[in-house]
JSON list of C-alpha atoms in Angstrom, two decimals:
[
{"chain": "A", "resi": 1, "resn": "MET", "atom": "CA", "xyz": [144.05, 159.85, 120.40]},
{"chain": "A", "resi": 2, "resn": "ASN", "atom": "CA", "xyz": [140.67, 161.58, 120.65]},
{"chain": "A", "resi": 3, "resn": "ASP", "atom": "CA", "xyz": [137.49, 160.38, 122.37]},
{"chain": "A", "resi": 4, "resn": "SER", "atom": "CA", "xyz": [135.90, 159.30, 119.10]},
{"chain": "A", "resi": 5, "resn": "SER", "atom": "CA", "xyz": [138.86, 157.06, 118.24]},
{"chain": "A", "resi": 6, "resn": "LEU", "atom": "CA", "xyz": [138.86, 155.56, 121.72]},
{"chain": "A", "resi": 7, "resn": "LYS", "atom": "CA", "xyz": [135.13, 154.82, 121.47]},
{"chain": "A", "resi": 8, "resn": "LYS", "atom": "CA", "xyz": [135.64, 153.02, 118.14]},
{"chain": "A", "resi": 9, "resn": "ILE", "atom": "CA", "xyz": [138.52, 150.98, 119.58]},
{"chain": "A", "resi": 10, "resn": "LYS", "atom": "CA", "xyz": [136.44, 150.15, 122.67]},
{"chain": "A", "resi": 11, "resn": "SER", "atom": "CA", "xyz": [133.56, 149.04, 120.45]},
{"chain": "A", "resi": 12, "resn": "VAL", "atom": "CA", "xyz": [135.75, 146.76, 118.39]},
{"chain": "A", "resi": 13, "resn": "VAL", "atom": "CA", "xyz": [137.53, 145.30, 121.44]},
{"chain": "A", "resi": 14, "resn": "LEU", "atom": "CA", "xyz": [134.23, 144.65, 123.27]},
{"chain": "A", "resi": 15, "resn": "GLY", "atom": "CA", "xyz": [132.77, 143.06, 120.14]},
{"chain": "A", "resi": 16, "resn": "LEU", "atom": "CA", "xyz": [135.82, 140.88, 119.58]},
{"chain": "A", "resi": 17, "resn": "LEU", "atom": "CA", "xyz": [135.94, 139.87, 123.25]},
{"chain": "A", "resi": 18, "resn": "ARG", "atom": "CA", "xyz": [132.27, 138.88, 123.13]},
{"chain": "A", "resi": 19, "resn": "LEU", "atom": "CA", "xyz": [132.68, 136.98, 119.87]},
{"chain": "A", "resi": 20, "resn": "SER", "atom": "CA", "xyz": [135.80, 135.18, 121.08]},
{"chain": "A", "resi": 21, "resn": "PHE", "atom": "CA", "xyz": [134.20, 134.21, 124.34]},
{"chain": "A", "resi": 22, "resn": "GLY", "atom": "CA", "xyz": [131.06, 133.11, 122.53]},
{"chain": "A", "resi": 23, "resn": "TRP", "atom": "CA", "xyz": [133.08, 130.91, 120.21]},
{"chain": "A", "resi": 24, "resn": "ILE", "atom": "CA", "xyz": [134.85, 129.22, 123.13]},
{"chain": "A", "resi": 25, "resn": "PHE", "atom": "CA", "xyz": [131.51, 128.17, 124.62]},
{"chain": "A", "resi": 26, "resn": "PHE", "atom": "CA", "xyz": [129.73, 127.35, 121.37]},
{"chain": "A", "resi": 27, "resn": "TRP", "atom": "CA", "xyz": [132.71, 125.26, 120.26]},
{"chain": "A", "resi": 28, "resn": "ALA", "atom": "CA", "xyz": [132.63, 123.36, 123.56]},
{"chain": "A", "resi": 29, "resn": "PHE", "atom": "CA", "xyz": [128.94, 122.63, 122.88]},
{"chain": "A", "resi": 30, "resn": "ILE", "atom": "CA", "xyz": [129.63, 121.42, 119.31]},
{"chain": "A", "resi": 31, "resn": "ASP", "atom": "CA", "xyz": [132.60, 119.28, 120.36]},
{"chain": "A", "resi": 32, "resn": "LYS", "atom": "CA", "xyz": [130.66, 117.65, 123.19]},
{"chain": "A", "resi": 33, "resn": "LEU", "atom": "CA", "xyz": [127.59, 117.17, 120.98]},
{"chain": "A", "resi": 34, "resn": "PHE", "atom": "CA", "xyz": [129.42, 115.44, 118.11]},
{"chain": "A", "resi": 35, "resn": "GLY", "atom": "CA", "xyz": [132.58, 114.14, 119.84]},
{"chain": "A", "resi": 36, "resn": "LEU", "atom": "CA", "xyz": [134.94, 115.82, 117.38]},
{"chain": "A", "resi": 37, "resn": "GLN", "atom": "CA", "xyz": [138.02, 114.52, 119.21]},
{"chain": "A", "resi": 38, "resn": "PHE", "atom": "CA", "xyz": [139.26, 117.91, 120.41]},
{"chain": "A", "resi": 39, "resn": "ALA", "atom": "CA", "xyz": [138.31, 117.79, 124.10]},
{"chain": "A", "resi": 40, "resn": "THR", "atom": "CA", "xyz": [135.70, 115.05, 123.80]},
{"chain": "A", "resi": 41, "resn": "GLU", "atom": "CA", "xyz": [136.19, 111.56, 122.42]},
{"chain": "A", "resi": 42, "resn": "THR", "atom": "CA", "xyz": [132.58, 110.40, 122.17]},
{"chain": "A", "resi": 43, "resn": "GLY", "atom": "CA", "xyz": [129.73, 112.78, 121.48]},
{"chain": "A", "resi": 44, "resn": "TRP", "atom": "CA", "xyz": [126.48, 113.27, 123.31]},
{"chain": "A", "resi": 45, "resn": "LEU", "atom": "CA", "xyz": [124.65, 112.22, 120.15]},
{"chain": "A", "resi": 46, "resn": "ASP", "atom": "CA", "xyz": [126.55, 108.92, 120.31]},
{"chain": "A", "resi": 47, "resn": "GLY", "atom": "CA", "xyz": [125.24, 108.27, 123.82]},
{"chain": "A", "resi": 48, "resn": "ALA", "atom": "CA", "xyz": [128.11, 109.65, 125.92]},
{"chain": "A", "resi": 49, "resn": "SER", "atom": "CA", "xyz": [127.42, 111.86, 128.91]},
{"chain": "A", "resi": 50, "resn": "PRO", "atom": "CA", "xyz": [129.02, 115.28, 128.33]},
{"chain": "A", "resi": 51, "resn": "THR", "atom": "CA", "xyz": [129.55, 115.78, 132.07]},
{"chain": "A", "resi": 52, "resn": "SER", "atom": "CA", "xyz": [130.40, 112.37, 133.53]},
{"chain": "A", "resi": 53, "resn": "GLY", "atom": "CA", "xyz": [134.14, 112.36, 132.71]},
{"chain": "A", "resi": 54, "resn": "PHE", "atom": "CA", "xyz": [134.78, 115.67, 134.41]},
{"chain": "A", "resi": 55, "resn": "LEU", "atom": "CA", "xyz": [132.39, 115.06, 137.29]},
{"chain": "A", "resi": 56, "resn": "GLU", "atom": "CA", "xyz": [133.75, 111.58, 138.01]},
{"chain": "A", "resi": 57, "resn": "PHE", "atom": "CA", "xyz": [137.48, 112.22, 137.57]},
{"chain": "A", "resi": 58, "resn": "GLY", "atom": "CA", "xyz": [138.10, 115.99, 137.47]},
{"chain": "A", "resi": 59, "resn": "THR", "atom": "CA", "xyz": [136.47, 117.08, 140.69]},
{"chain": "A", "resi": 60, "resn": "LYS", "atom": "CA", "xyz": [138.33, 117.52, 143.96]},
{"chain": "A", "resi": 61, "resn": "GLY", "atom": "CA", "xyz": [138.15, 119.33, 147.24]},
{"chain": "A", "resi": 62, "resn": "PRO", "atom": "CA", "xyz": [135.36, 119.71, 149.76]},
{"chain": "A", "resi": 63, "resn": "LEU", "atom": "CA", "xyz": [132.52, 119.57, 147.20]},
{"chain": "A", "resi": 64, "resn": "ALA", "atom": "CA", "xyz": [133.92, 116.69, 145.12]},
{"chain": "A", "resi": 65, "resn": "GLU", "atom": "CA", "xyz": [131.54, 114.08, 146.51]},
{"chain": "A", "resi": 66, "resn": "PHE", "atom": "CA", "xyz": [128.54, 116.27, 145.69]},
{"chain": "A", "resi": 67, "resn": "TYR", "atom": "CA", "xyz": [129.69, 116.83, 142.11]},
{"chain": "A", "resi": 68, "resn": "GLN", "atom": "CA", "xyz": [130.64, 113.17, 141.62]},
{"chain": "A", "resi": 69, "resn": "GLY", "atom": "CA", "xyz": [127.10, 112.25, 142.65]},
{"chain": "A", "resi": 70, "resn": "LEU", "atom": "CA", "xyz": [125.81, 114.28, 139.68]},
{"chain": "A", "resi": 71, "resn": "ALA", "atom": "CA", "xyz": [127.87, 112.34, 137.12]},
{"chain": "A", "resi": 72, "resn": "GLY", "atom": "CA", "xyz": [125.77, 110.75, 134.39]},
{"chain": "A", "resi": 73, "resn": "ASN", "atom": "CA", "xyz": [122.55, 112.48, 135.49]},
{"chain": "A", "resi": 74, "resn": "ILE", "atom": "CA", "xyz": [120.52, 113.19, 132.35]},
{"chain": "A", "resi": 75, "resn": "VAL", "atom": "CA", "xyz": [119.12, 116.44, 133.80]},
{"chain": "A", "resi": 76, "resn": "VAL", "atom": "CA", "xyz": [122.64, 117.68, 134.57]},
{"chain": "A", "resi": 77, "resn": "ASP", "atom": "CA", "xyz": [123.75, 116.73, 131.04]},
{"chain": "A", "resi": 78, "resn": "TRP", "atom": "CA", "xyz": [120.84, 118.61, 129.47]},
{"chain": "A", "resi": 79, "resn": "LEU", "atom": "CA", "xyz": [121.33, 121.70, 131.65]},
{"chain": "A", "resi": 80, "resn": "PHE", "atom": "CA", "xyz": [125.06, 121.75, 130.92]},
{"chain": "A", "resi": 81, "resn": "MET", "atom": "CA", "xyz": [124.63, 121.36, 127.16]},
{"chain": "A", "resi": 82, "resn": "LEU", "atom": "CA", "xyz": [121.79, 123.88, 126.96]},
{"chain": "A", "resi": 83, "resn": "GLY", "atom": "CA", "xyz": [123.90, 126.27, 129.05]},
{"chain": "A", "resi": 84, "resn": "LEU", "atom": "CA", "xyz": [126.91, 125.93, 126.73]},
{"chain": "A", "resi": 85, "resn": "ALA", "atom": "CA", "xyz": [124.75, 126.45, 123.63]},
{"chain": "A", "resi": 86, "resn": "PHE", "atom": "CA", "xyz": [122.86, 129.38, 125.17]},
{"chain": "A", "resi": 87, "resn": "VAL", "atom": "CA", "xyz": [125.99, 131.16, 126.35]},
{"chain": "A", "resi": 88, "resn": "GLY", "atom": "CA", "xyz": [127.76, 130.58, 123.04]},
{"chain": "A", "resi": 89, "resn": "LEU", "atom": "CA", "xyz": [124.87, 131.67, 120.83]},
{"chain": "A", "resi": 90, "resn": "THR", "atom": "CA", "xyz": [123.93, 134.76, 122.82]},
{"chain": "A", "resi": 91, "resn": "LEU", "atom": "CA", "xyz": [127.51, 135.98, 122.78]},
{"chain": "A", "resi": 92, "resn": "LEU", "atom": "CA", "xyz": [128.12, 135.12, 119.13]},
{"chain": "A", "resi": 93, "resn": "LEU", "atom": "CA", "xyz": [124.93, 136.83, 117.98]},
{"chain": "A", "resi": 94, "resn": "GLY", "atom": "CA", "xyz": [125.06, 139.75, 120.41]},
{"chain": "A", "resi": 95, "resn": "ILE", "atom": "CA", "xyz": [121.46, 139.19, 121.53]},
{"chain": "A", "resi": 96, "resn": "GLY", "atom": "CA", "xyz": [120.51, 138.38, 125.10]},
{"chain": "A", "resi": 97, "resn": "VAL", "atom": "CA", "xyz": [124.10, 139.03, 126.16]},
{"chain": "A", "resi": 98, "resn": "ARG", "atom": "CA", "xyz": [123.07, 139.84, 129.73]},
{"chain": "A", "resi": 99, "resn": "LEU", "atom": "CA", "xyz": [121.23, 136.54, 130.19]},
{"chain": "A", "resi": 100, "resn": "GLY", "atom": "CA", "xyz": [123.90, 134.59, 128.37]},
{"chain": "A", "resi": 101, "resn": "SER", "atom": "CA", "xyz": [126.63, 136.17, 130.46]},
{"chain": "A", "resi": 102, "resn": "ALA", "atom": "CA", "xyz": [124.73, 135.58, 133.70]},
{"chain": "A", "resi": 103, "resn": "THR", "atom": "CA", "xyz": [124.32, 131.93, 132.68]},
{"chain": "A", "resi": 104, "resn": "GLY", "atom": "CA", "xyz": [128.03, 131.71, 131.92]},
{"chain": "A", "resi": 105, "resn": "LEU", "atom": "CA", "xyz": [128.88, 133.27, 135.29]},
{"chain": "A", "resi": 106, "resn": "VAL", "atom": "CA", "xyz": [126.80, 130.64, 137.11]},
{"chain": "A", "resi": 107, "resn": "LEU", "atom": "CA", "xyz": [128.40, 127.87, 135.02]},
{"chain": "A", "resi": 108, "resn": "MET", "atom": "CA", "xyz": [131.90, 129.14, 135.86]},
{"chain": "A", "resi": 109, "resn": "LEU", "atom": "CA", "xyz": [131.13, 129.38, 139.58]},
{"chain": "A", "resi": 110, "resn": "LEU", "atom": "CA", "xyz": [129.80, 125.81, 139.58]},
{"chain": "A", "resi": 111, "resn": "ILE", "atom": "CA", "xyz": [132.89, 124.51, 137.79]},
{"chain": "A", "resi": 112, "resn": "TYR", "atom": "CA", "xyz": [135.12, 126.49, 140.14]},
{"chain": "A", "resi": 113, "resn": "GLY", "atom": "CA", "xyz": [133.37, 124.84, 143.08]},
{"chain": "A", "resi": 114, "resn": "ALA", "atom": "CA", "xyz": [134.05, 121.44, 141.53]},
{"chain": "A", "resi": 115, "resn": "VAL", "atom": "CA", "xyz": [137.81, 122.02, 141.36]},
{"chain": "A", "resi": 116, "resn": "PHE", "atom": "CA", "xyz": [138.35, 124.11, 144.48]},
{"chain": "A", "resi": 117, "resn": "PRO", "atom": "CA", "xyz": [141.05, 124.63, 145.53]},
{"chain": "A", "resi": 118, "resn": "PRO", "atom": "CA", "xyz": [142.70, 125.20, 142.14]},
{"chain": "A", "resi": 119, "resn": "ALA", "atom": "CA", "xyz": [145.78, 123.15, 141.30]},
{"chain": "A", "resi": 120, "resn": "ASN", "atom": "CA", "xyz": [148.16, 126.02, 140.53]},
{"chain": "A", "resi": 121, "resn": "ASN", "atom": "CA", "xyz": [147.08, 128.86, 142.83]},
{"chain": "A", "resi": 122, "resn": "PRO", "atom": "CA", "xyz": [145.65, 129.21, 146.34]},
{"chain": "A", "resi": 123, "resn": "PHE", "atom": "CA", "xyz": [142.30, 130.52, 145.05]},
{"chain": "A", "resi": 124, "resn": "MET", "atom": "CA", "xyz": [142.47, 132.07, 141.56]},
{"chain": "A", "resi": 125, "resn": "ASP", "atom": "CA", "xyz": [141.98, 130.12, 138.35]},
{"chain": "A", "resi": 126, "resn": "GLU", "atom": "CA", "xyz": [140.60, 130.61, 134.84]},
{"chain": "A", "resi": 127, "resn": "HIS", "atom": "CA", "xyz": [137.04, 129.92, 135.96]},
{"chain": "A", "resi": 128, "resn": "LEU", "atom": "CA", "xyz": [137.06, 132.96, 138.22]},
{"chain": "A", "resi": 129, "resn": "VAL", "atom": "CA", "xyz": [138.67, 135.07, 135.48]},
{"chain": "A", "resi": 130, "resn": "TYR", "atom": "CA", "xyz": [136.01, 133.89, 133.01]},
{"chain": "A", "resi": 131, "resn": "GLY", "atom": "CA", "xyz": [133.38, 134.66, 135.65]},
{"chain": "A", "resi": 132, "resn": "LEU", "atom": "CA", "xyz": [134.69, 138.21, 135.99]},
{"chain": "A", "resi": 133, "resn": "LEU", "atom": "CA", "xyz": [134.63, 138.60, 132.22]},
{"chain": "A", "resi": 134, "resn": "PHE", "atom": "CA", "xyz": [131.04, 137.38, 132.14]},
{"chain": "A", "resi": 135, "resn": "PHE", "atom": "CA", "xyz": [130.17, 139.87, 134.86]},
{"chain": "A", "resi": 136, "resn": "ALA", "atom": "CA", "xyz": [131.83, 142.65, 132.85]},
{"chain": "A", "resi": 137, "resn": "LEU", "atom": "CA", "xyz": [129.83, 141.63, 129.78]},
{"chain": "A", "resi": 138, "resn": "THR", "atom": "CA", "xyz": [126.56, 141.86, 131.75]},
{"chain": "A", "resi": 139, "resn": "LEU", "atom": "CA", "xyz": [127.47, 145.46, 132.64]},
{"chain": "A", "resi": 140, "resn": "SER", "atom": "CA", "xyz": [128.61, 146.47, 129.15]},
{"chain": "A", "resi": 141, "resn": "ASP", "atom": "CA", "xyz": [126.97, 147.15, 125.83]},
{"chain": "A", "resi": 142, "resn": "ALA", "atom": "CA", "xyz": [129.12, 144.50, 124.13]},
{"chain": "A", "resi": 143, "resn": "GLY", "atom": "CA", "xyz": [126.14, 143.03, 122.27]},
{"chain": "A", "resi": 144, "resn": "GLN", "atom": "CA", "xyz": [125.79, 146.24, 120.30]},
{"chain": "A", "resi": 145, "resn": "HIS", "atom": "CA", "xyz": [129.23, 145.95, 118.74]},
{"chain": "A", "resi": 146, "resn": "LEU", "atom": "CA", "xyz": [129.93, 143.55, 115.89]},
{"chain": "A", "resi": 147, "resn": "GLY", "atom": "CA", "xyz": [126.63, 141.80, 116.45]},
{"chain": "A", "resi": 148, "resn": "LEU", "atom": "CA", "xyz": [122.86, 141.99, 116.28]},
{"chain": "A", "resi": 149, "resn": "GLY", "atom": "CA", "xyz": [122.48, 143.79, 119.61]},
{"chain": "A", "resi": 150, "resn": "LYS", "atom": "CA", "xyz": [121.36, 147.13, 118.20]},
{"chain": "A", "resi": 151, "resn": "MET", "atom": "CA", "xyz": [118.52, 145.46, 116.29]},
{"chain": "A", "resi": 152, "resn": "TRP", "atom": "CA", "xyz": [117.70, 143.31, 119.34]},
{"chain": "A", "resi": 153, "resn": "LEU", "atom": "CA", "xyz": [117.27, 146.43, 121.49]},
{"chain": "A", "resi": 154, "resn": "ARG", "atom": "CA", "xyz": [114.52, 147.64, 119.14]},
{"chain": "A", "resi": 155, "resn": "VAL", "atom": "CA", "xyz": [112.37, 144.52, 119.65]},
{"chain": "A", "resi": 156, "resn": "PRO", "atom": "CA", "xyz": [109.29, 145.54, 121.69]},
{"chain": "A", "resi": 157, "resn": "PHE", "atom": "CA", "xyz": [109.51, 142.82, 124.36]},
{"chain": "A", "resi": 158, "resn": "VAL", "atom": "CA", "xyz": [113.23, 143.55, 124.86]},
{"chain": "A", "resi": 159, "resn": "LYS", "atom": "CA", "xyz": [112.36, 147.22, 125.40]},
{"chain": "A", "resi": 160, "resn": "LYS", "atom": "CA", "xyz": [109.72, 146.14, 127.90]},
{"chain": "A", "resi": 161, "resn": "TYR", "atom": "CA", "xyz": [112.05, 143.71, 129.72]},
{"chain": "A", "resi": 162, "resn": "PRO", "atom": "CA", "xyz": [115.58, 145.19, 129.74]},
{"chain": "A", "resi": 163, "resn": "PHE", "atom": "CA", "xyz": [117.10, 142.09, 131.40]},
{"chain": "A", "resi": 164, "resn": "LEU", "atom": "CA", "xyz": [116.73, 140.46, 127.94]},
{"chain": "A", "resi": 165, "resn": "GLN", "atom": "CA", "xyz": [119.38, 142.78, 126.52]}
]
């Protein structure tokens, strides 16, 4: 396989990884917003808190009390939902992938802290793996493959402020 073929494969894999990851987070936002009965029974639009179930009953470990104290807080609900939507949309569209990935990394570290130590491993769980993937996306040009990233890079304020890539 030559370098050109490997570059094309890398481009497609990075694009598909970004799109898949984006869908996971955007779907979580949609399900929690409308309560579509996949992971959420009652939607945010119906008055349910998108964070209280997990924060009240899913947290454990040394930081559990802190996280449980955040359950039902409207600011926490808004930040969580905006974070899910932002991460999902940036990754799906391929614009602002660095900011979206950085947001996702922070979200994963916060959730990891809420469940530390993990149930099935001394320290490693999917939140750390997702965090590493987010970090890799911030370092890559994944937004330029199978998305709007190439057009986004031509926008004057994105050229001026590269962290918006």
